[in-house]
Amino acid sequence: MSLPNVRKTDDDGLQLELSLSAVASAIADPSRVSMLCALMDGRAWTATELSSVANIAASTASAHLTKLLNSELITCLSQGRHRYYRLAGSDVAHLLETLMGISMKSMKSPQPKTPVHLRVARTCYDHLAGKIAVGIYEFMSNEGWLEPDGNALTPAGKQHFEDLGAILNPNPRRKSSCACLDWSERRFHLGGDSGAALLAAFERKGWLNRTPGYREVTFTEEGKRAFLRIFQLDVK
């Protein structure tokens, strides 16, 4: 009598394996990886821009984008005659950052190859990554802003976020907070809804600027003073 249930379980397992294989196949190409990494800045890019980043012809880029769309790693937005592509969500960005960290382990040299300015600070889709972000996470952990597992802000942490003007979503569709392993620093930075709210607050206050089309961020003089005062971080 239990055979139908066993069959259903087997079917579910097979479907999962096929889906996982499809995602892995979509990522397993240097040109598509270049496109996905470009989209890690959280913005929408045109096919022409992505073909330039990957250094491939527009027709070839179209085929690669179709594969990424079919695997639901990216989405397409249409505005008039223009089409823009972006990552399907923060979970895809987190997957890519994790894969970067795993890939770094197989490199012969233990020294990161990431450009210095990106190791200092960059965006990871909708939150801050890099050395400064790791420093912020360490400060928040030591000061009791985060629960021990890093998956939620403490009441004190929520108050500090409110004081900073970081607007939290009361009903987030993802984790309110999460510890993202920073692939260049090999330590954690803050992700989830809290990480996104913090980056947005920094931008509104004019403490940092995002470079359009890139993951790079630069800090203003006011921001440098604020980071030293609040997080005890000396931003160079």
PDB file of C-alpha atoms in Angstrom:
ATOM      1  CA  MET A   1       0.000   0.000   0.000  1.00  0.00           C
ATOM      2  CA  SER A   2       2.961   2.328   0.521  1.00  0.00           C
ATOM      3  CA  LEU A   3       4.323   1.924  -3.007  1.00  0.00           C
ATOM      4  CA  PRO A   4       2.584   5.041  -4.439  1.00  0.00           C
ATOM      5  CA  ASN A   5       4.184   7.177  -1.721  1.00  0.00           C
ATOM      6  CA  VAL A   6       7.572   5.676  -2.430  1.00  0.00           C
ATOM      7  CA  ARG A   7       7.113   6.407  -6.132  1.00  0.00           C
ATOM      8  CA  LYS A   8       6.178  10.024  -5.361  1.00  0.00           C
ATOM      9  CA  THR A   9       9.269  10.414  -3.212  1.00  0.00           C
ATOM     10  CA  ASP A  10      11.408   8.994  -5.996  1.00  0.00           C
ATOM     11  CA  ASP A  11       9.820  11.381  -8.514  1.00  0.00           C
ATOM     12  CA  ASP A  12      10.421  14.349  -6.237  1.00  0.00           C
ATOM     13  CA  GLY A  13      14.033  13.341  -5.786  1.00  0.00           C
ATOM     14  CA  LEU A  14      14.522  12.986  -9.530  1.00  0.00           C
ATOM     15  CA  GLN A  15      12.949  16.382 -10.168  1.00  0.00           C
ATOM     16  CA  LEU A  16      15.266  17.971  -7.613  1.00  0.00           C
ATOM     17  CA  GLU A  17      18.294  16.348  -9.223  1.00  0.00           C
ATOM     18  CA  LEU A  18      17.241  17.555 -12.680  1.00  0.00           C
ATOM     19  CA  SER A  19      16.598  21.090 -11.421  1.00  0.00           C
ATOM     20  CA  LEU A  20      19.943  21.214  -9.629  1.00  0.00           C
ATOM     21  CA  SER A  21      21.704  19.948 -12.745  1.00  0.00           C
ATOM     22  CA  ALA A  22      20.010  22.633 -14.850  1.00  0.00           C
ATOM     23  CA  VAL A  23      21.163  25.414 -12.512  1.00  0.00           C
ATOM     24  CA  ALA A  24      24.698  24.010 -12.389  1.00  0.00           C
ATOM     25  CA  SER A  25      24.755  23.774 -16.183  1.00  0.00           C
ATOM     26  CA  ALA A  26      23.583  27.378 -16.518  1.00  0.00           C
ATOM     27  CA  ILE A  27      26.452  28.608 -14.354  1.00  0.00           C
ATOM     28  CA  ALA A  28      29.073  26.334 -15.912  1.00  0.00           C
ATOM     29  CA  ASP A  29      30.253  28.716 -18.615  1.00  0.00           C
ATOM     30  CA  PRO A  30      32.803  31.554 -18.273  1.00  0.00           C
ATOM     31  CA  SER A  31      30.743  33.992 -20.344  1.00  0.00           C
ATOM     32  CA  ARG A  32      27.604  33.408 -18.296  1.00  0.00           C
ATOM     33  CA  VAL A  33      29.639  33.706 -15.096  1.00  0.00           C
ATOM     34  CA  SER A  34      30.917  37.099 -16.299  1.00  0.00           C
ATOM     35  CA  MET A  35      27.335  38.224 -16.894  1.00  0.00           C
ATOM     36  CA  LEU A  36      26.145  37.014 -13.506  1.00  0.00           C
ATOM     37  CA  CYS A  37      29.050  38.704 -11.745  1.00  0.00           C
ATOM     38  CA  ALA A  38      28.223  41.983 -13.498  1.00  0.00           C
ATOM     39  CA  LEU A  39      24.618  41.687 -12.330  1.00  0.00           C
ATOM     40  CA  MET A  40      25.838  41.305  -8.756  1.00  0.00           C
ATOM     41  CA  ASP A  41      25.765  45.100  -8.495  1.00  0.00           C
ATOM     42  CA  GLY A  42      21.982  44.802  -8.098  1.00  0.00           C
ATOM     43  CA  ARG A  43      21.156  46.882 -11.154  1.00  0.00           C
ATOM     44  CA  ALA A  44      19.529  45.989 -14.462  1.00  0.00           C
ATOM     45  CA  TRP A  45      21.787  45.684 -17.535  1.00  0.00           C
ATOM     46  CA  THR A  46      21.016  45.543 -21.249  1.00  0.00           C
ATOM     47  CA  ALA A  47      22.047  42.602 -23.412  1.00  0.00           C
ATOM     48  CA  THR A  48      24.540  44.860 -25.207  1.00  0.00           C
ATOM     49  CA  GLU A  49      26.181  45.865 -21.936  1.00  0.00           C
ATOM     50  CA  LEU A  50      26.386  42.257 -20.798  1.00  0.00           C
ATOM     51  CA  SER A  51      27.843  41.102 -24.117  1.00  0.00           C
ATOM     52  CA  SER A  52      30.552  43.752 -23.723  1.00  0.00           C
ATOM     53  CA  VAL A  53      31.335  42.590 -20.180  1.00  0.00           C
ATOM     54  CA  ALA A  54      31.617  38.979 -21.333  1.00  0.00           C
ATOM     55  CA  ASN A  55      33.540  40.032 -24.477  1.00  0.00           C
ATOM     56  CA  ILE A  56      31.234  38.067 -26.793  1.00  0.00           C
ATOM     57  CA  ALA A  57      29.026  38.854 -29.781  1.00  0.00           C
ATOM     58  CA  ALA A  58      25.479  40.090 -29.208  1.00  0.00           C
ATOM     59  CA  SER A  59      23.998  36.983 -30.842  1.00  0.00           C
ATOM     60  CA  THR A  60      26.027  34.738 -28.541  1.00  0.00           C
ATOM     61  CA  ALA A  61      24.997  36.804 -25.522  1.00  0.00           C
ATOM     62  CA  SER A  62      21.344  36.340 -26.436  1.00  0.00           C
ATOM     63  CA  ALA A  63      21.700  32.554 -26.283  1.00  0.00           C
ATOM     64  CA  HIS A  64      23.486  32.755 -22.925  1.00  0.00           C
ATOM     65  CA  LEU A  65      20.811  35.069 -21.485  1.00  0.00           C
ATOM     66  CA  THR A  66      18.083  32.686 -22.623  1.00  0.00           C
ATOM     67  CA  LYS A  67      19.739  29.852 -20.725  1.00  0.00           C
ATOM     68  CA  LEU A  68      20.040  31.979 -17.583  1.00  0.00           C
ATOM     69  CA  LEU A  69      16.399  33.022 -17.910  1.00  0.00           C
ATOM     70  CA  ASN A  70      15.236  29.427 -18.338  1.00  0.00           C
ATOM     71  CA  SER A  71      17.144  28.475 -15.200  1.00  0.00           C
ATOM     72  CA  GLU A  72      15.457  31.360 -13.339  1.00  0.00           C
ATOM     73  CA  LEU A  73      18.793  32.844 -12.326  1.00  0.00           C
ATOM     74  CA  ILE A  74      17.910  36.160 -13.950  1.00  0.00           C
ATOM     75  CA  THR A  75      14.752  38.038 -14.898  1.00  0.00           C
ATOM     76  CA  CYS A  76      13.982  40.307 -17.844  1.00  0.00           C
ATOM     77  CA  LEU A  77      12.325  43.709 -17.536  1.00  0.00           C
ATOM     78  CA  SER A  78      10.826  45.410 -20.583  1.00  0.00           C
ATOM     79  CA  GLN A  79      10.481  49.175 -20.843  1.00  0.00           C
ATOM     80  CA  GLY A  80       9.317  50.322 -24.229  1.00  0.00           C
ATOM     81  CA  ARG A  81      11.703  48.946 -26.831  1.00  0.00           C
ATOM     82  CA  HIS A  82      14.379  48.219 -24.271  1.00  0.00           C
ATOM     83  CA  ARG A  83      14.945  45.020 -22.316  1.00  0.00           C
ATOM     84  CA  TYR A  84      16.936  44.890 -19.117  1.00  0.00           C
ATOM     85  CA  TYR A  85      18.273  41.898 -17.226  1.00  0.00           C
ATOM     86  CA  ARG A  86      18.930  41.526 -13.530  1.00  0.00           C
ATOM     87  CA  LEU A  87      19.498  38.750 -10.975  1.00  0.00           C
ATOM     88  CA  ALA A  88      16.330  36.915  -9.987  1.00  0.00           C
ATOM     89  CA  GLY A  89      16.853  37.763  -6.329  1.00  0.00           C
ATOM     90  CA  SER A  90      19.179  38.046  -3.375  1.00  0.00           C
ATOM     91  CA  ASP A  91      19.242  34.253  -3.032  1.00  0.00           C
ATOM     92  CA  VAL A  92      20.972  34.027  -6.418  1.00  0.00           C
ATOM     93  CA  ALA A  93      23.511  36.652  -5.331  1.00  0.00           C
ATOM     94  CA  HIS A  94      24.162  34.707  -2.125  1.00  0.00           C
ATOM     95  CA  LEU A  95      24.673  31.526  -4.162  1.00  0.00           C
ATOM     96  CA  LEU A  96      27.207  33.273  -6.393  1.00  0.00           C
ATOM     97  CA  GLU A  97      29.122  34.741  -3.428  1.00  0.00           C
ATOM     98  CA  THR A  98      29.236  31.277  -1.849  1.00  0.00           C
ATOM     99  CA  LEU A  99      30.534  29.728  -5.063  1.00  0.00           C
ATOM    100  CA  MET A 100      33.200  32.432  -5.255  1.00  0.00           C
ATOM    101  CA  GLY A 101      34.345  31.494  -1.767  1.00  0.00           C
ATOM    102  CA  ILE A 102      34.492  27.800  -2.662  1.00  0.00           C
ATOM    103  CA  SER A 103      36.344  28.577  -5.902  1.00  0.00           C
ATOM    104  CA  MET A 104      38.968  30.601  -4.042  1.00  0.00           C
ATOM    105  CA  LYS A 105      39.901  27.487  -2.049  1.00  0.00           C
ATOM    106  CA  SER A 106      41.104  25.725  -5.205  1.00  0.00           C
ATOM    107  CA  MET A 107      43.450  28.553  -6.207  1.00  0.00           C
ATOM    108  CA  LYS A 108      47.159  27.887  -5.673  1.00  0.00           C
ATOM    109  CA  SER A 109      47.883  31.274  -4.137  1.00  0.00           C
ATOM    110  CA  PRO A 110      46.168  32.046  -0.822  1.00  0.00           C
ATOM    111  CA  GLN A 111      46.225  35.765  -1.674  1.00  0.00           C
ATOM    112  CA  PRO A 112      42.939  37.123  -3.096  1.00  0.00           C
ATOM    113  CA  LYS A 113      43.091  38.237  -6.725  1.00  0.00           C
ATOM    114  CA  THR A 114      40.263  40.709  -6.270  1.00  0.00           C
ATOM    115  CA  PRO A 115      41.259  44.323  -6.988  1.00  0.00           C
ATOM    116  CA  VAL A 116      42.155  46.136  -3.762  1.00  0.00           C
ATOM    117  CA  HIS A 117      39.303  48.649  -4.000  1.00  0.00           C
ATOM    118  CA  LEU A 118      36.760  45.803  -4.322  1.00  0.00           C
ATOM    119  CA  ARG A 119      38.256  43.949  -1.372  1.00  0.00           C
ATOM    120  CA  VAL A 120      37.736  47.081   0.718  1.00  0.00           C
ATOM    121  CA  ALA A 121      34.081  47.561  -0.208  1.00  0.00           C
ATOM    122  CA  ARG A 122      31.672  46.406  -2.888  1.00  0.00           C
ATOM    123  CA  THR A 123      28.017  45.570  -3.256  1.00  0.00           C
ATOM    124  CA  CYS A 124      26.696  42.032  -3.008  1.00  0.00           C
ATOM    125  CA  TYR A 125      23.417  42.589  -4.863  1.00  0.00           C
ATOM    126  CA  ASP A 126      21.566  44.763  -2.329  1.00  0.00           C
ATOM    127  CA  HIS A 127      23.934  44.797   0.630  1.00  0.00           C
ATOM    128  CA  LEU A 128      27.508  45.760   1.414  1.00  0.00           C
ATOM    129  CA  ALA A 129      30.409  43.326   1.164  1.00  0.00           C
ATOM    130  CA  GLY A 130      34.178  43.492   1.552  1.00  0.00           C
ATOM    131  CA  LYS A 131      36.523  44.443   4.373  1.00  0.00           C
ATOM    132  CA  ILE A 132      34.370  47.330   5.639  1.00  0.00           C
ATOM    133  CA  ALA A 133      31.214  45.205   5.666  1.00  0.00           C
ATOM    134  CA  VAL A 134      33.053  42.473   7.584  1.00  0.00           C
ATOM    135  CA  GLY A 135      34.191  45.089  10.097  1.00  0.00           C
ATOM    136  CA  ILE A 136      30.626  46.325  10.546  1.00  0.00           C
ATOM    137  CA  TYR A 137      29.386  42.771  11.116  1.00  0.00           C
ATOM    138  CA  GLU A 138      32.111  42.096  13.685  1.00  0.00           C
ATOM    139  CA  PHE A 139      31.271  45.334  15.499  1.00  0.00           C
ATOM    140  CA  MET A 140      27.548  44.527  15.576  1.00  0.00           C
ATOM    141  CA  SER A 141      28.225  41.015  16.867  1.00  0.00           C
ATOM    142  CA  ASN A 142      30.504  42.275  19.648  1.00  0.00           C
ATOM    143  CA  GLU A 143      28.076  45.027  20.644  1.00  0.00           C
ATOM    144  CA  GLY A 144      25.052  42.741  20.819  1.00  0.00           C
ATOM    145  CA  TRP A 145      23.205  44.058  17.781  1.00  0.00           C
ATOM    146  CA  LEU A 146      22.835  40.524  16.413  1.00  0.00           C
ATOM    147  CA  GLU A 147      21.513  37.281  17.812  1.00  0.00           C
ATOM    148  CA  PRO A 148      24.277  34.673  18.323  1.00  0.00           C
ATOM    149  CA  ASP A 149      23.432  32.829  15.106  1.00  0.00           C
ATOM    150  CA  GLY A 150      23.373  36.069  13.109  1.00  0.00           C
ATOM    151  CA  ASN A 151      19.893  35.354  11.743  1.00  0.00           C
ATOM    152  CA  ALA A 152      18.118  38.233  13.476  1.00  0.00           C
ATOM    153  CA  LEU A 153      18.712  41.594  15.076  1.00  0.00           C
ATOM    154  CA  THR A 154      18.383  41.856  18.835  1.00  0.00           C
ATOM    155  CA  PRO A 155      15.986  44.472  20.257  1.00  0.00           C
ATOM    156  CA  ALA A 156      19.023  46.682  20.839  1.00  0.00           C
ATOM    157  CA  GLY A 157      20.128  46.117  17.262  1.00  0.00           C
ATOM    158  CA  LYS A 158      16.715  47.124  15.922  1.00  0.00           C
ATOM    159  CA  GLN A 159      16.892  50.319  17.942  1.00  0.00           C
ATOM    160  CA  HIS A 160      20.342  51.110  16.561  1.00  0.00           C
ATOM    161  CA  PHE A 161      19.079  50.481  13.033  1.00  0.00           C
ATOM    162  CA  GLU A 162      16.168  52.830  13.656  1.00  0.00           C
ATOM    163  CA  ASP A 163      18.600  55.468  14.936  1.00  0.00           C
ATOM    164  CA  LEU A 164      20.622  55.053  11.745  1.00  0.00           C
ATOM    165  CA  GLY A 165      17.529  55.449   9.583  1.00  0.00           C
ATOM    166  CA  ALA A 166      17.762  51.852   8.330  1.00  0.00           C
ATOM    167  CA  ILE A 167      14.166  50.957   7.516  1.00  0.00           C
ATOM    168  CA  LEU A 168      13.406  47.289   8.160  1.00  0.00           C
ATOM    169  CA  ASN A 169      10.620  45.406   6.412  1.00  0.00           C
ATOM    170  CA  PRO A 170       8.204  44.158   9.109  1.00  0.00           C
ATOM    171  CA  ASN A 171       7.260  41.169   6.940  1.00  0.00           C
ATOM    172  CA  PRO A 172      10.314  40.296   4.830  1.00  0.00           C
ATOM    173  CA  ARG A 173       9.977  37.527   2.254  1.00  0.00           C
ATOM    174  CA  ARG A 174      13.493  36.387   3.053  1.00  0.00           C
ATOM    175  CA  LYS A 175      15.629  36.127   6.191  1.00  0.00           C
ATOM    176  CA  SER A 176      15.527  39.289   8.216  1.00  0.00           C
ATOM    177  CA  SER A 177      19.286  38.902   8.718  1.00  0.00           C
ATOM    178  CA  CYS A 178      21.878  36.379   7.696  1.00  0.00           C
ATOM    179  CA  ALA A 179      25.619  35.903   7.940  1.00  0.00           C
ATOM    180  CA  CYS A 180      27.031  35.897   4.400  1.00  0.00           C
ATOM    181  CA  LEU A 181      30.528  34.492   4.015  1.00  0.00           C
ATOM    182  CA  ASP A 182      32.574  37.213   2.354  1.00  0.00           C
ATOM    183  CA  TRP A 183      34.592  35.441  -0.327  1.00  0.00           C
ATOM    184  CA  SER A 184      37.509  37.887  -0.369  1.00  0.00           C
ATOM    185  CA  GLU A 185      37.782  38.258   3.419  1.00  0.00           C
ATOM    186  CA  ARG A 186      36.694  34.709   4.382  1.00  0.00           C
ATOM    187  CA  ARG A 187      34.645  36.166   7.225  1.00  0.00           C
ATOM    188  CA  PHE A 188      31.006  37.156   7.548  1.00  0.00           C
ATOM    189  CA  HIS A 189      29.191  40.285   6.450  1.00  0.00           C
ATOM    190  CA  LEU A 190      25.533  41.146   6.991  1.00  0.00           C
ATOM    191  CA  GLY A 191      22.989  39.997   4.415  1.00  0.00           C
ATOM    192  CA  GLY A 192      19.234  39.573   4.314  1.00  0.00           C
ATOM    193  CA  ASP A 193      16.706  42.357   4.759  1.00  0.00           C
ATOM    194  CA  SER A 194      18.846  44.007   7.448  1.00  0.00           C
ATOM    195  CA  GLY A 195      21.885  44.163   5.188  1.00  0.00           C
ATOM    196  CA  ALA A 196      19.831  45.734   2.392  1.00  0.00           C
ATOM    197  CA  ALA A 197      18.289  48.268   4.787  1.00  0.00           C
ATOM    198  CA  LEU A 198      21.718  49.260   6.096  1.00  0.00           C
ATOM    199  CA  LEU A 199      23.189  49.848   2.626  1.00  0.00           C
ATOM    200  CA  ALA A 200      20.128  51.873   1.612  1.00  0.00           C
ATOM    201  CA  ALA A 201      20.505  54.022   4.744  1.00  0.00           C
ATOM    202  CA  PHE A 202      24.182  54.659   4.007  1.00  0.00           C
ATOM    203  CA  GLU A 203      23.258  55.808   0.501  1.00  0.00           C
ATOM    204  CA  ARG A 204      20.451  58.084   1.695  1.00  0.00           C
ATOM    205  CA  LYS A 205      22.761  59.720   4.205  1.00  0.00           C
ATOM    206  CA  GLY A 206      25.374  60.315   1.541  1.00  0.00           C
ATOM    207  CA  TRP A 207      27.978  58.262   3.368  1.00  0.00           C
ATOM    208  CA  LEU A 208      28.866  56.248   0.289  1.00  0.00           C
ATOM    209  CA  ASN A 209      28.284  56.272  -3.444  1.00  0.00           C
ATOM    210  CA  ARG A 210      27.768  53.333  -5.747  1.00  0.00           C
ATOM    211  CA  THR A 211      29.557  53.425  -9.093  1.00  0.00           C
ATOM    212  CA  PRO A 212      26.889  52.933 -11.813  1.00  0.00           C
ATOM    213  CA  GLY A 213      27.338  49.622 -13.592  1.00  0.00           C
ATOM    214  CA  TYR A 214      29.909  48.284 -11.144  1.00  0.00           C
ATOM    215  CA  ARG A 215      30.016  46.710  -7.690  1.00  0.00           C
ATOM    216  CA  GLU A 216      32.476  49.319  -6.486  1.00  0.00           C
ATOM    217  CA  VAL A 217      31.488  51.783  -3.755  1.00  0.00           C
ATOM    218  CA  THR A 218      33.325  54.878  -2.577  1.00  0.00           C
ATOM    219  CA  PHE A 219      33.008  56.581   0.776  1.00  0.00           C
ATOM    220  CA  THR A 220      32.466  60.300   1.237  1.00  0.00           C
ATOM    221  CA  GLU A 221      34.397  62.256   3.847  1.00  0.00           C
ATOM    222  CA  GLU A 222      31.218  62.509   5.900  1.00  0.00           C
ATOM    223  CA  GLY A 223      30.794  58.763   5.616  1.00  0.00           C
ATOM    224  CA  LYS A 224      34.361  58.087   6.739  1.00  0.00           C
ATOM    225  CA  ARG A 225      33.794  60.187   9.850  1.00  0.00           C
ATOM    226  CA  ALA A 226      30.476  58.440  10.537  1.00  0.00           C
ATOM    227  CA  PHE A 227      31.953  54.937  10.159  1.00  0.00           C
ATOM    228  CA  LEU A 228      34.748  55.818  12.576  1.00  0.00           C
ATOM    229  CA  ARG A 229      32.313  57.306  15.076  1.00  0.00           C
ATOM    230  CA  ILE A 230      29.649  54.590  14.914  1.00  0.00           C
ATOM    231  CA  PHE A 231      31.459  51.387  13.932  1.00  0.00           C
ATOM    232  CA  GLN A 232      35.008  52.310  15.022  1.00  0.00           C
ATOM    233  CA  LEU A 233      36.222  51.647  11.471  1.00  0.00           C
ATOM    234  CA  ASP A 234      38.941  53.735   9.873  1.00  0.00           C
ATOM    235  CA  VAL A 235      37.927  53.839   6.215  1.00  0.00           C
ATOM    236  CA  LYS A 236      40.926  54.675   4.000  1.00  0.00           C
TER     237      LYS A 236
END
